[in-house]
PDB file of C-alpha atoms in Angstrom:
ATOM      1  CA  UNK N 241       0.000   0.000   0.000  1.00 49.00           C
ATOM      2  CA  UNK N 242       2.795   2.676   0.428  1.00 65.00           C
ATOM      3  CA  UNK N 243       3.420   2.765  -3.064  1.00 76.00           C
ATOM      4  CA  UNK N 244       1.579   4.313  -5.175  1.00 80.00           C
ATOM      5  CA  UNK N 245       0.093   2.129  -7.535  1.00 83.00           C
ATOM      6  CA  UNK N 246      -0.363   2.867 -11.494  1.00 85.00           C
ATOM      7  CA  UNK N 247      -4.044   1.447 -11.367  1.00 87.00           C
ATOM      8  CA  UNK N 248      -5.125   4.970  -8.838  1.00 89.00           C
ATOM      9  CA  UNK N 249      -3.561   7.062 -11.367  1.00 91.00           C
ATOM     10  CA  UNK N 250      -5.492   5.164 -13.838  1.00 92.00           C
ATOM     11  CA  UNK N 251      -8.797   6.153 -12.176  1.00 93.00           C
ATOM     12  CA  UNK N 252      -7.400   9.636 -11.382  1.00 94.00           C
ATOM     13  CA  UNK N 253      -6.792   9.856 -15.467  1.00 95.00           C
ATOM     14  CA  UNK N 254     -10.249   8.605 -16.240  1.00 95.00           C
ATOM     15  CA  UNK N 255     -12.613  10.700 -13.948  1.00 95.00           C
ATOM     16  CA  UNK N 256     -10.506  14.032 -15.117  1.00 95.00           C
ATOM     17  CA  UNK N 257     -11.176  12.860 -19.321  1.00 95.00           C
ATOM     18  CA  UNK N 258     -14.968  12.299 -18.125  1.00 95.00           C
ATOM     19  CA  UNK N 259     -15.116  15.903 -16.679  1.00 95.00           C
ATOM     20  CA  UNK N 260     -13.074  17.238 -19.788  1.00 95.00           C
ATOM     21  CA  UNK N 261     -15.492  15.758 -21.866  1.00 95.00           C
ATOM     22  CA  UNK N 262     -18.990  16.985 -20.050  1.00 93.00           C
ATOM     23  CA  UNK N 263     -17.422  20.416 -20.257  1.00 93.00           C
ATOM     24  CA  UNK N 264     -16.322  20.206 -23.602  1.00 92.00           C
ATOM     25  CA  UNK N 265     -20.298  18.470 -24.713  1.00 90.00           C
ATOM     26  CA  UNK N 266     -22.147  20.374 -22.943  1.00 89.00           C
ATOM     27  CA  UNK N 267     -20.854  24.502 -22.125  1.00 87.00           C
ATOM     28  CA  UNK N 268     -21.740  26.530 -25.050  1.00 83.00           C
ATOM     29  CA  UNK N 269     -18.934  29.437 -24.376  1.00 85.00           C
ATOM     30  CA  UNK N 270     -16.113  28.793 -26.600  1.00 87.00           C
ATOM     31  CA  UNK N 271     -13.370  29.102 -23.670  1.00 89.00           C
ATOM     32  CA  UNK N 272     -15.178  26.712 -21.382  1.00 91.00           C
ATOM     33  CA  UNK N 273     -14.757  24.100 -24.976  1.00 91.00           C
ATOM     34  CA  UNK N 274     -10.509  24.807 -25.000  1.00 93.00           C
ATOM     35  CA  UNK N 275      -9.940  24.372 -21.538  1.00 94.00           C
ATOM     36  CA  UNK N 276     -12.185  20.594 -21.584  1.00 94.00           C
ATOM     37  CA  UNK N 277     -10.099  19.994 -24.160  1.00 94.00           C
ATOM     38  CA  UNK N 278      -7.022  21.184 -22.149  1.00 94.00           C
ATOM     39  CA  UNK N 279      -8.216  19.016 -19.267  1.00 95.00           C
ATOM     40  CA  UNK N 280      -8.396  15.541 -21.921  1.00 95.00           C
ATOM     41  CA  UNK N 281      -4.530  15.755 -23.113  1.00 95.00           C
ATOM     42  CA  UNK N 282      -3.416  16.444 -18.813  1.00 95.00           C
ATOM     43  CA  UNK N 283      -5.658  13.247 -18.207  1.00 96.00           C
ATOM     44  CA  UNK N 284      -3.921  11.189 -21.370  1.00 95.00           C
ATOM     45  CA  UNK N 285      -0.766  12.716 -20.192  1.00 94.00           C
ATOM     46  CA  UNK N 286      -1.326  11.208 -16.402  1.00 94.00           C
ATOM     47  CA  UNK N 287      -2.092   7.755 -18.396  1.00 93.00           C
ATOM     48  CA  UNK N 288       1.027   8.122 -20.401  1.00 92.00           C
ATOM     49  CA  UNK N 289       3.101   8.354 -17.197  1.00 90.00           C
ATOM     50  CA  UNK N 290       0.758   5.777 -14.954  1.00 89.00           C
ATOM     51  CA  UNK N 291       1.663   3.060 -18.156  1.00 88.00           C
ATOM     52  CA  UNK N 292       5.291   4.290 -17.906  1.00 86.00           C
ATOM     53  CA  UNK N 293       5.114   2.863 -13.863  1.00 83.00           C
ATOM     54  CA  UNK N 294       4.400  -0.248 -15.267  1.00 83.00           C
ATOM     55  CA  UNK N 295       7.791  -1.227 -17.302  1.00 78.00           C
ATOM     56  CA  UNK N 296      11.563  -1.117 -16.052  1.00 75.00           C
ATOM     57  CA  UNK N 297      14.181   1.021 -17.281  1.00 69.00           C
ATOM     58  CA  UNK N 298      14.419   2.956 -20.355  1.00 68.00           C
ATOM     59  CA  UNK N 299      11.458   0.938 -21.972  1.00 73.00           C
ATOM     60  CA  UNK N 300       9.084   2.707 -19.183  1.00 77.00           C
ATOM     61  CA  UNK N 301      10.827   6.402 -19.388  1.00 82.00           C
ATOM     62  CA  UNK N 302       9.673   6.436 -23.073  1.00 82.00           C
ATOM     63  CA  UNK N 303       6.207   6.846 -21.079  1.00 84.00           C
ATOM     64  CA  UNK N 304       7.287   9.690 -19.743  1.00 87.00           C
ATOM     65  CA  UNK N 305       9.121  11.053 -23.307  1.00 88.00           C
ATOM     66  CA  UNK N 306       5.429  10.837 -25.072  1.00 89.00           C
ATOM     67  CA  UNK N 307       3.918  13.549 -22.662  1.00 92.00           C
ATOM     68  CA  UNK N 308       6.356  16.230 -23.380  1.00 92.00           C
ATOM     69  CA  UNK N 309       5.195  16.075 -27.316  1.00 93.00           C
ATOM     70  CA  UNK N 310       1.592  16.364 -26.218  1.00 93.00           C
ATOM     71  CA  UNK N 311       2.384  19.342 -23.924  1.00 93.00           C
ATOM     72  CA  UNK N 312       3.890  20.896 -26.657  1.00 93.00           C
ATOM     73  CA  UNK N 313       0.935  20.043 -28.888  1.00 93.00           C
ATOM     74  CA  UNK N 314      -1.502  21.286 -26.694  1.00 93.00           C
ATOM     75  CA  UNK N 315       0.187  24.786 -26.491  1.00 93.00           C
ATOM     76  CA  UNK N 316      -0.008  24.490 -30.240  1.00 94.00           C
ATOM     77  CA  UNK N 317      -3.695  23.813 -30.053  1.00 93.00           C
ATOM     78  CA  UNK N 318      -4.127  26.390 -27.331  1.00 92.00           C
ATOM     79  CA  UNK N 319      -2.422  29.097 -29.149  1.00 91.00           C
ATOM     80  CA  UNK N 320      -4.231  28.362 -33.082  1.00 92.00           C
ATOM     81  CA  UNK N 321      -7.879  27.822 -30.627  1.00 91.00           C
ATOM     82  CA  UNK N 322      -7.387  31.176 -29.362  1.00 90.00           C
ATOM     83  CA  UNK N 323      -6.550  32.821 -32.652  1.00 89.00           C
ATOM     84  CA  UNK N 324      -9.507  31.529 -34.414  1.00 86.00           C
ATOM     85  CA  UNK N 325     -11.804  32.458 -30.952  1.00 86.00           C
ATOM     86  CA  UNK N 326     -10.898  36.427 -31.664  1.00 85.00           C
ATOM     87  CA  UNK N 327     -11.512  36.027 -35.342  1.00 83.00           C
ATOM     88  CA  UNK N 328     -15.055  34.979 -34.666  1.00 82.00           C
ATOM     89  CA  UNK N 329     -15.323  37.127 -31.826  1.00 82.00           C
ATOM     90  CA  UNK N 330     -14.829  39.653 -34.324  1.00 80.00           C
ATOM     91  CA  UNK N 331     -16.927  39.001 -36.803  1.00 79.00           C
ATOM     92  CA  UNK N 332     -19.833  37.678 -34.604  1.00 75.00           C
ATOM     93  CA  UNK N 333     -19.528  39.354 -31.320  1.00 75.00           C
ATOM     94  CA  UNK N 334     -20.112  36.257 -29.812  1.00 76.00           C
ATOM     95  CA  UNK N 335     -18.719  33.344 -28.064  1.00 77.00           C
ATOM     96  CA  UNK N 336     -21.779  30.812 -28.522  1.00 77.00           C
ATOM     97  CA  UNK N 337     -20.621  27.595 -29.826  1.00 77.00           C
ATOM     98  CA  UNK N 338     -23.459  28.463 -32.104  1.00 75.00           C
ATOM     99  CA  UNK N 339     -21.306  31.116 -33.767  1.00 71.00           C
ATOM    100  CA  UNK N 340     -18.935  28.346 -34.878  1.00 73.00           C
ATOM    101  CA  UNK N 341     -21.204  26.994 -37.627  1.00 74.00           C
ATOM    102  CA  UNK N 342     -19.469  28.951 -40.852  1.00 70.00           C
ATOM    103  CA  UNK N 343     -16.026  28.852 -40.492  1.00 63.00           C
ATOM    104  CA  UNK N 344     -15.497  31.275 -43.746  1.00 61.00           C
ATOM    105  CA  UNK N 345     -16.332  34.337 -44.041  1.00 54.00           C
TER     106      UNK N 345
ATOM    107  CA  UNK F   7       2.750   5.868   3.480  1.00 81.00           C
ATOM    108  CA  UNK F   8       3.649   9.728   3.010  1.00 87.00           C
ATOM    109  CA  UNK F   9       3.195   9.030  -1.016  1.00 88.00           C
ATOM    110  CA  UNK F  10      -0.397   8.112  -0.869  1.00 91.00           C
ATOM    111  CA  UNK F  11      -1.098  11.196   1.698  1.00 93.00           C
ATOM    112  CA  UNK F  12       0.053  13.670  -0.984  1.00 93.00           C
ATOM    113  CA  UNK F  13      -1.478  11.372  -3.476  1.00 94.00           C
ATOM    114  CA  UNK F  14      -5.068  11.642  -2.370  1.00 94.00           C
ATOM    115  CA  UNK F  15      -5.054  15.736  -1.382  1.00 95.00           C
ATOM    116  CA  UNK F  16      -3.507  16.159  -5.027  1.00 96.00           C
ATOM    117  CA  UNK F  17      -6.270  13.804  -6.725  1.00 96.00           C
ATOM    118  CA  UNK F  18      -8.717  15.804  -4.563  1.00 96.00           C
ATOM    119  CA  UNK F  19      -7.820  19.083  -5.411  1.00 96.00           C
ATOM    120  CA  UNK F  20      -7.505  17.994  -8.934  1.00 96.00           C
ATOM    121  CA  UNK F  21     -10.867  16.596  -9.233  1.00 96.00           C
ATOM    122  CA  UNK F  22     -12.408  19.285  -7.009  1.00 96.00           C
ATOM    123  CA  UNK F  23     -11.348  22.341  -9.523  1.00 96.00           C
ATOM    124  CA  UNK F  24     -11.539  20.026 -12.766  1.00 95.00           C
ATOM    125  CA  UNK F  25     -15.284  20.217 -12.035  1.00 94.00           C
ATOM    126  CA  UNK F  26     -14.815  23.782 -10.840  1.00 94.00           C
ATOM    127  CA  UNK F  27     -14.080  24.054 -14.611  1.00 93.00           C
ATOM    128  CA  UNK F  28     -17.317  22.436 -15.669  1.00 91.00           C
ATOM    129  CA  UNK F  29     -19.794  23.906 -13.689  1.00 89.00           C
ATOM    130  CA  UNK F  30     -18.111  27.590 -13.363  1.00 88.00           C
ATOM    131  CA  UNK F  31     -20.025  30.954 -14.440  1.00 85.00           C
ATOM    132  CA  UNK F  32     -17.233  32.987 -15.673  1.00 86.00           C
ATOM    133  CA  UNK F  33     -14.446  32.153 -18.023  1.00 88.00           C
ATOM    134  CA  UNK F  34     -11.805  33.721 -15.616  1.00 90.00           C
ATOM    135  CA  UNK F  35     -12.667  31.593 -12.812  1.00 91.00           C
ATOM    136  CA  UNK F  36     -12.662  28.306 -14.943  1.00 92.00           C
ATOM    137  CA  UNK F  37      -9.152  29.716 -15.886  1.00 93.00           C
ATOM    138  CA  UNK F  38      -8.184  29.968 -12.161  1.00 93.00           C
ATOM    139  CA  UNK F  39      -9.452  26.430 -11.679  1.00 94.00           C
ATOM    140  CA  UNK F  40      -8.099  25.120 -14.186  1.00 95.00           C
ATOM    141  CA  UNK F  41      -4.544  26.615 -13.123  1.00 95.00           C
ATOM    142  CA  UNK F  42      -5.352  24.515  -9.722  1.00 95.00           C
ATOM    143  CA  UNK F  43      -5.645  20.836 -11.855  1.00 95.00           C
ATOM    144  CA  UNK F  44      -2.712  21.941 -13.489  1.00 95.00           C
ATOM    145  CA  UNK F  45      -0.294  22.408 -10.184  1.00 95.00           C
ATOM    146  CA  UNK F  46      -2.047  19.321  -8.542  1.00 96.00           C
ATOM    147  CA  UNK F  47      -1.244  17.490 -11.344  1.00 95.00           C
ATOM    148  CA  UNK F  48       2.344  18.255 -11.660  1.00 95.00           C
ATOM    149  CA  UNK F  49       2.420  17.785  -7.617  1.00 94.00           C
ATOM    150  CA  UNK F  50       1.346  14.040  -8.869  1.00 94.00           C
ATOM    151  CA  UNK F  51       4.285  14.141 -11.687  1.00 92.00           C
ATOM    152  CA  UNK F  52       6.670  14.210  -9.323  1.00 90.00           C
ATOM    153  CA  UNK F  53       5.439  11.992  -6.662  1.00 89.00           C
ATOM    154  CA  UNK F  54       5.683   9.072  -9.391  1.00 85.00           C
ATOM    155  CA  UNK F  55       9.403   9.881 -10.214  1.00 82.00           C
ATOM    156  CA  UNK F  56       8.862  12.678 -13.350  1.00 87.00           C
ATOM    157  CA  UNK F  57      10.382  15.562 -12.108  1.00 88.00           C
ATOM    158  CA  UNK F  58      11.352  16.842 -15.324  1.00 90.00           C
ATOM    159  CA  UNK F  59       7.249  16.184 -16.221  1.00 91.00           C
ATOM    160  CA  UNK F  60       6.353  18.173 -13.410  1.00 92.00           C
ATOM    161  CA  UNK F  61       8.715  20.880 -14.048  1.00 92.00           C
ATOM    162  CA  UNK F  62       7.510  21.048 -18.039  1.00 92.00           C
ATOM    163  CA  UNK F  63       3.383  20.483 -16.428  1.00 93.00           C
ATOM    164  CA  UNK F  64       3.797  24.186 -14.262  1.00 94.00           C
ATOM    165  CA  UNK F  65       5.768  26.312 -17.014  1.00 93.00           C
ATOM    166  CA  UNK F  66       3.668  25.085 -20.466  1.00 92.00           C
ATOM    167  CA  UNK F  67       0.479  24.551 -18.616  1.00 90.00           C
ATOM    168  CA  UNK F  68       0.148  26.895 -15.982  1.00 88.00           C
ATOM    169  CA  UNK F  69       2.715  29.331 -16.694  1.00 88.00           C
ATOM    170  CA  UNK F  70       1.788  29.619 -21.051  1.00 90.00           C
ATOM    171  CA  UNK F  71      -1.123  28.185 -22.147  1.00 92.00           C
ATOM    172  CA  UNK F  72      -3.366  29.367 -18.985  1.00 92.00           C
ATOM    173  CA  UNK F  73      -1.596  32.940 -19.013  1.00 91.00           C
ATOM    174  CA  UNK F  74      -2.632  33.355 -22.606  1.00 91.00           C
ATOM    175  CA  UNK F  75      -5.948  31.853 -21.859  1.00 92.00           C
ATOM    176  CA  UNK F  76      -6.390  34.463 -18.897  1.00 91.00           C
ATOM    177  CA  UNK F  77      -4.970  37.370 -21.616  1.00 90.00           C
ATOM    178  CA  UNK F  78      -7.958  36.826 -24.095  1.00 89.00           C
ATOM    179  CA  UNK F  79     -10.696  36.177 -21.638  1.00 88.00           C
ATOM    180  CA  UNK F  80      -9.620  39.650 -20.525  1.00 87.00           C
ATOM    181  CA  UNK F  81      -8.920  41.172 -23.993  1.00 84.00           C
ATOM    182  CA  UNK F  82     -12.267  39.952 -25.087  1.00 82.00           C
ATOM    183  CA  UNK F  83     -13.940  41.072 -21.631  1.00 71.00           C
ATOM    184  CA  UNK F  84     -16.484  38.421 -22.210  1.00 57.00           C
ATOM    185  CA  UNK F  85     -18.476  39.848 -19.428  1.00 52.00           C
ATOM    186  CA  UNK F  86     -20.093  41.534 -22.003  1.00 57.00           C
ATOM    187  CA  UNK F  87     -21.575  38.088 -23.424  1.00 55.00           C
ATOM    188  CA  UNK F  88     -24.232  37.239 -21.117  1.00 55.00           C
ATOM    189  CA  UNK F  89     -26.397  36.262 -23.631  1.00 58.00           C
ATOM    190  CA  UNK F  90     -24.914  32.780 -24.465  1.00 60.00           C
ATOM    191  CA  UNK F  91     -26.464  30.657 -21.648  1.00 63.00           C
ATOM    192  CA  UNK F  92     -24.307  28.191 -19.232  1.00 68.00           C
ATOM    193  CA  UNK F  93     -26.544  25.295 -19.967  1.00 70.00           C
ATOM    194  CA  UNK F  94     -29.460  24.853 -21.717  1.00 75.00           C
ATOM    195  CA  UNK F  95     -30.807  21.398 -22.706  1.00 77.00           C
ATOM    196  CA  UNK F  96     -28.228  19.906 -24.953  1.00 79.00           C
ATOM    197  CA  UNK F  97     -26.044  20.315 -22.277  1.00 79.00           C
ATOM    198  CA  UNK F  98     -27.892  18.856 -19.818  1.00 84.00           C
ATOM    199  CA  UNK F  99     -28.339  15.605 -22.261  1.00 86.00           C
ATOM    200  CA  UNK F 100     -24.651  15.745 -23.017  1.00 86.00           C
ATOM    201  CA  UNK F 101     -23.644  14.928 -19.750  1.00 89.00           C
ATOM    202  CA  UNK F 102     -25.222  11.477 -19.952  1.00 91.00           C
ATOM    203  CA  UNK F 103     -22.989  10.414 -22.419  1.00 91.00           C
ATOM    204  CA  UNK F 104     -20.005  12.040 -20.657  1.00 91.00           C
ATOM    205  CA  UNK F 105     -20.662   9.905 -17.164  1.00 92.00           C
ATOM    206  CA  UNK F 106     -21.187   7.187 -19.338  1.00 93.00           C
ATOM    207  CA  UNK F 107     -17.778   6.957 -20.755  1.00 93.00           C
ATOM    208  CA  UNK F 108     -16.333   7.670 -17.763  1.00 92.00           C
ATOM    209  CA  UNK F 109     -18.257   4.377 -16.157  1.00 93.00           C
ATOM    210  CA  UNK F 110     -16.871   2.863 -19.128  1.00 93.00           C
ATOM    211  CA  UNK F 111     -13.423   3.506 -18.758  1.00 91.00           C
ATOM    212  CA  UNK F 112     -13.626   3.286 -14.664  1.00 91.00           C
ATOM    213  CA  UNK F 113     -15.274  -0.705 -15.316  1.00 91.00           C
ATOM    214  CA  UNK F 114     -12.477  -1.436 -17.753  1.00 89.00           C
ATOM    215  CA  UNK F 115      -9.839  -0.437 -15.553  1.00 88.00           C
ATOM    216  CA  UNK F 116     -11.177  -1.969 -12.219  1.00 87.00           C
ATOM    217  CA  UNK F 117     -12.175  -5.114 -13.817  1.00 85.00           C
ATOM    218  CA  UNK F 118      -9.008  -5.782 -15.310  1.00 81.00           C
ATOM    219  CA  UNK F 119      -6.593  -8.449 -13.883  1.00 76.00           C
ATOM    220  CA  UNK F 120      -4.511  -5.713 -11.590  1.00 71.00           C
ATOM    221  CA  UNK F 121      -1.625  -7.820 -10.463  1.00 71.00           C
ATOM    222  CA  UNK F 122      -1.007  -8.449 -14.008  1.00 74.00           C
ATOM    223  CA  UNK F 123      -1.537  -5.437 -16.001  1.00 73.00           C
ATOM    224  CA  UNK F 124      -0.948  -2.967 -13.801  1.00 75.00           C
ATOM    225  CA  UNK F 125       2.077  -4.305 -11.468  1.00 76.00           C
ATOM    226  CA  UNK F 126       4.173  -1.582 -10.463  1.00 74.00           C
ATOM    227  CA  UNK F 127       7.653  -2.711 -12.200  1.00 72.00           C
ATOM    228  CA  UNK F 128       9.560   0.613 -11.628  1.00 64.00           C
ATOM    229  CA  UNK F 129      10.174   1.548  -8.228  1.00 60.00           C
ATOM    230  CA  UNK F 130      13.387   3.577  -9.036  1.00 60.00           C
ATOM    231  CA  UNK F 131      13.510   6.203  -6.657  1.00 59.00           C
ATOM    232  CA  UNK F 132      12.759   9.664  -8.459  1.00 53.00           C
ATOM    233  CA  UNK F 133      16.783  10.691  -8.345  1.00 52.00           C
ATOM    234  CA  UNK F 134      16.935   7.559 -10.772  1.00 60.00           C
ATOM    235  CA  UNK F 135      14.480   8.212 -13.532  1.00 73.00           C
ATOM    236  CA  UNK F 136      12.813  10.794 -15.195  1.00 75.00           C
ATOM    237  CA  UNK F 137      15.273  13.305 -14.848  1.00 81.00           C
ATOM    238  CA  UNK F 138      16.595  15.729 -17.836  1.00 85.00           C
ATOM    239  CA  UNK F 139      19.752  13.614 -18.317  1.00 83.00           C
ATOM    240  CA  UNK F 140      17.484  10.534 -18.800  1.00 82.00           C
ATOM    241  CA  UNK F 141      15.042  12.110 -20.669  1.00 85.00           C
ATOM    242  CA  UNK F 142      17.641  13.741 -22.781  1.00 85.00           C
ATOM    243  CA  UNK F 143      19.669  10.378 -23.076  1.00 84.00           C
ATOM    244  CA  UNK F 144      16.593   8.811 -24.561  1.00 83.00           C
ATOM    245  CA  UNK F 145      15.502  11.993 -26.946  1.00 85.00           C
ATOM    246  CA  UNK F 146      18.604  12.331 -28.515  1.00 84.00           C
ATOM    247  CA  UNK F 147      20.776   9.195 -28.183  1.00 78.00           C
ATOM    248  CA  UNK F 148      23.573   7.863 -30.212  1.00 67.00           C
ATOM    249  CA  UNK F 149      21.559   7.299 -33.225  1.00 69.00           C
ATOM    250  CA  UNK F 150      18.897   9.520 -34.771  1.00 71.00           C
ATOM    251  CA  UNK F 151      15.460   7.596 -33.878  1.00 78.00           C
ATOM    252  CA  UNK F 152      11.715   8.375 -34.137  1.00 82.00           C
ATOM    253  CA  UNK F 153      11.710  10.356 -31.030  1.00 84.00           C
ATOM    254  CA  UNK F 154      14.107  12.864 -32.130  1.00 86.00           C
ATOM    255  CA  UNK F 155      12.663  12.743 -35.980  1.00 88.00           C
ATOM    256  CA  UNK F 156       9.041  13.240 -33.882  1.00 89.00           C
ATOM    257  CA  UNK F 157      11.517  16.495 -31.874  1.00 90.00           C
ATOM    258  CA  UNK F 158      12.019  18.601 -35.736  1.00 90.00           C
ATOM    259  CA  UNK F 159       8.277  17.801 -36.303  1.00 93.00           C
ATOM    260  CA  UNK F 160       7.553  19.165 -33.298  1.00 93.00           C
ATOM    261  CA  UNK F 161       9.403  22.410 -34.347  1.00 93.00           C
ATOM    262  CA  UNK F 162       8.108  22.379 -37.719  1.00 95.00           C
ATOM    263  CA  UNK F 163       4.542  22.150 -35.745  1.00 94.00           C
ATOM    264  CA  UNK F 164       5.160  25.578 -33.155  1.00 94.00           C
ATOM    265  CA  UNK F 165       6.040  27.571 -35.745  1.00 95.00           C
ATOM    266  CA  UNK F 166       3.465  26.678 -38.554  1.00 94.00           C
ATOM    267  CA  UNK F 167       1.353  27.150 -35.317  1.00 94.00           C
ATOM    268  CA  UNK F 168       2.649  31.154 -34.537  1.00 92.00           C
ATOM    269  CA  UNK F 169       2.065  31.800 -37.929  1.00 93.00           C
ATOM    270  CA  UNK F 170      -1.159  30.780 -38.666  1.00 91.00           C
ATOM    271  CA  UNK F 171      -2.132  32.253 -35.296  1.00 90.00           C
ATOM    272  CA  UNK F 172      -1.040  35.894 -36.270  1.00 89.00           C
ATOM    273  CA  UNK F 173      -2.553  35.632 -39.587  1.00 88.00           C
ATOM    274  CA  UNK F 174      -6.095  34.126 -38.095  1.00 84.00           C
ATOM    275  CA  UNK F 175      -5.987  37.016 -35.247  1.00 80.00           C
ATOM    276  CA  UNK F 176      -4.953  39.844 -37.613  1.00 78.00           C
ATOM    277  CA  UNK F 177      -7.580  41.994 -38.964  1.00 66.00           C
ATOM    278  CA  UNK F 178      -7.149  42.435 -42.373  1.00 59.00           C
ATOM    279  CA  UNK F 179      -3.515  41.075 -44.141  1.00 58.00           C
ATOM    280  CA  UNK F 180      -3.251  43.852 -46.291  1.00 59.00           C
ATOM    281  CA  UNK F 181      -3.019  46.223 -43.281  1.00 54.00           C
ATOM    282  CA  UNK F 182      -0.606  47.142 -40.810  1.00 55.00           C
ATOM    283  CA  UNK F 183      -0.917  46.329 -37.861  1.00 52.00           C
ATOM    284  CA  UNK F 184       0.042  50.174 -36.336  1.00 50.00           C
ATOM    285  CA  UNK F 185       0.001  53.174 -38.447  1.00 49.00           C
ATOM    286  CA  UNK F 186       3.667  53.524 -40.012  1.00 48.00           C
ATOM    287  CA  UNK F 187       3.628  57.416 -40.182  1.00 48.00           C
ATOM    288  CA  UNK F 188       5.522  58.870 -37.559  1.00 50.00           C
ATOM    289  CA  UNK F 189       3.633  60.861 -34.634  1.00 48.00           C
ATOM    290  CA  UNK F 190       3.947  64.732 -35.505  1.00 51.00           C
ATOM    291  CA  UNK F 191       5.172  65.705 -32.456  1.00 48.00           C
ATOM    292  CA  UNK F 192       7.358  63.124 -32.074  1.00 42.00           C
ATOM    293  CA  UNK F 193      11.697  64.063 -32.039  1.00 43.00           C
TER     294      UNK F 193
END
């Protein structure tokens, strides 16, 4: 019991994508839909690093080596969301999820 | 003994300001929150040996992505939206399918054989693993692998990324940005 086990970070990971994906489904402002997203790649990242508990040596730290590409595709993600959020803020003066439906323009 | 203390007040705390997130009025609070799952999280990093994880978790997360996050909610002063409701009854439908995959995922992973699939192989102590040397040794070792192909893309991928953010957020291309005259009364 004093260690901690890779199976409670496996629960930890799965309750935190559940609540990433009720607030991405079901918020209609478009900030509330980026940071559920933000909250699903920290809970796949926490998976990452629970399967990485699970093998020896250098076989396991490649667990740990996947998460730093994903944190560095989510600030991608983060930084393009946000760009495209002003645009429509711009041309719609809204943040409605509803505003999202014509991309060009 | 000590590890599953800070375990469980780090899982709680996460948890308790993940649904902060969800169930929040304002954008800037779910920001705040969300800066609280973030720390927690990287608090967890580095209980299970990833100090270099945790260190990465509280710059990126909390210290880039959530500043910028916090700099357009307040650019935007989305205060001014109060039109678009919190719920209304999509939402309240989606969150059926949202528990549901979390049951899901929770019955998968308790009903699996855990001695077997998720024995705890590594017990290195944190000094031992995870560390930027190991990390690093890994990334880029003696030969050029996939991870440090995947390190260029990753490159390529933040700076296609800046670009095509400035040109989405600009108003028109043709434009400056800031009037190029000089001020009059400027020396």
């Amino acid at each position: 019991m004093g260690d901690l086990q890779p199976i409670q970070l496996q629960v930890l990971a799965a309750l935190l994508f559940a609540i990433g994906l009720a607030t991405v489904m079901a918020r209609r402002n478009l900030f509330f839909v980026l940071m559920g997203v933000e909250l699903m790649l920290n809970a796949a990242n926490l998976s990452f690093l629970s399967w990485s508990r699970t093998m020896p040596g250098s076989v396991g730290l490649e667990g740990q080596l996947a998460p730093i590409f994903a944190i560095a595709v989510a600030a991608a993600e983060a930084c393009v969301g946000l760009a495209m959020l002003l645009s429509v803020f711009r041309s719609r003066e809204s943040l409605d999820t509803d505003a999202f439906d014509r991309m060009k323009e | 003994m000590i590890t599953q203390v800070y375990f469980w007040i780090f899982s709680i705390v996460a948890l308790a300001t993940a649904l902060g997130v969800l169930v929040s009025r304002h954008p800037i609070h779910a920001a705040l929150c969300l800066i609280g799952t973030m720390v927690s999280l990287a608090g967890i990093y580095s209980l299970v040996a990833a100090p270099f994880l945790a260190t990465l978790q509280i710059l990126v997360y909390a210290g880039a992505v959530v500043m910028l996050l916090v700099f357009v909610i307040m650019v935007l002063n989305s205060a001014k939206d109060d039109h678009t409701p919190r719920w209304d009854a999509f939402g309240w439908a989606a969150l059926a399918p949202s528990a549901a995959t979390g049951f899901f995922l929770l019955r998968v992973l308790l009903g699996a054989d855990a001695a077997h699939s998720f024995a705890l192989r590594s017990t290195d102590p944190p000094a031992a693993r995870g560390t930027v040397e190991a990390l690093s040794a890994l990334l880029f070792g003696d030969r050029i692998g996939a991870w440090s192909f995947l390190f260029l893309v990753v490159g390529l991928l933040l700076l296609s990324a800046v670009v095509g953010a400035v040109l989405l957020a600009k108003h028109h291309l043709d434009s400056p940005s800031a009037p190029s005259t000089p001020r009059p009364g400027g020396h």
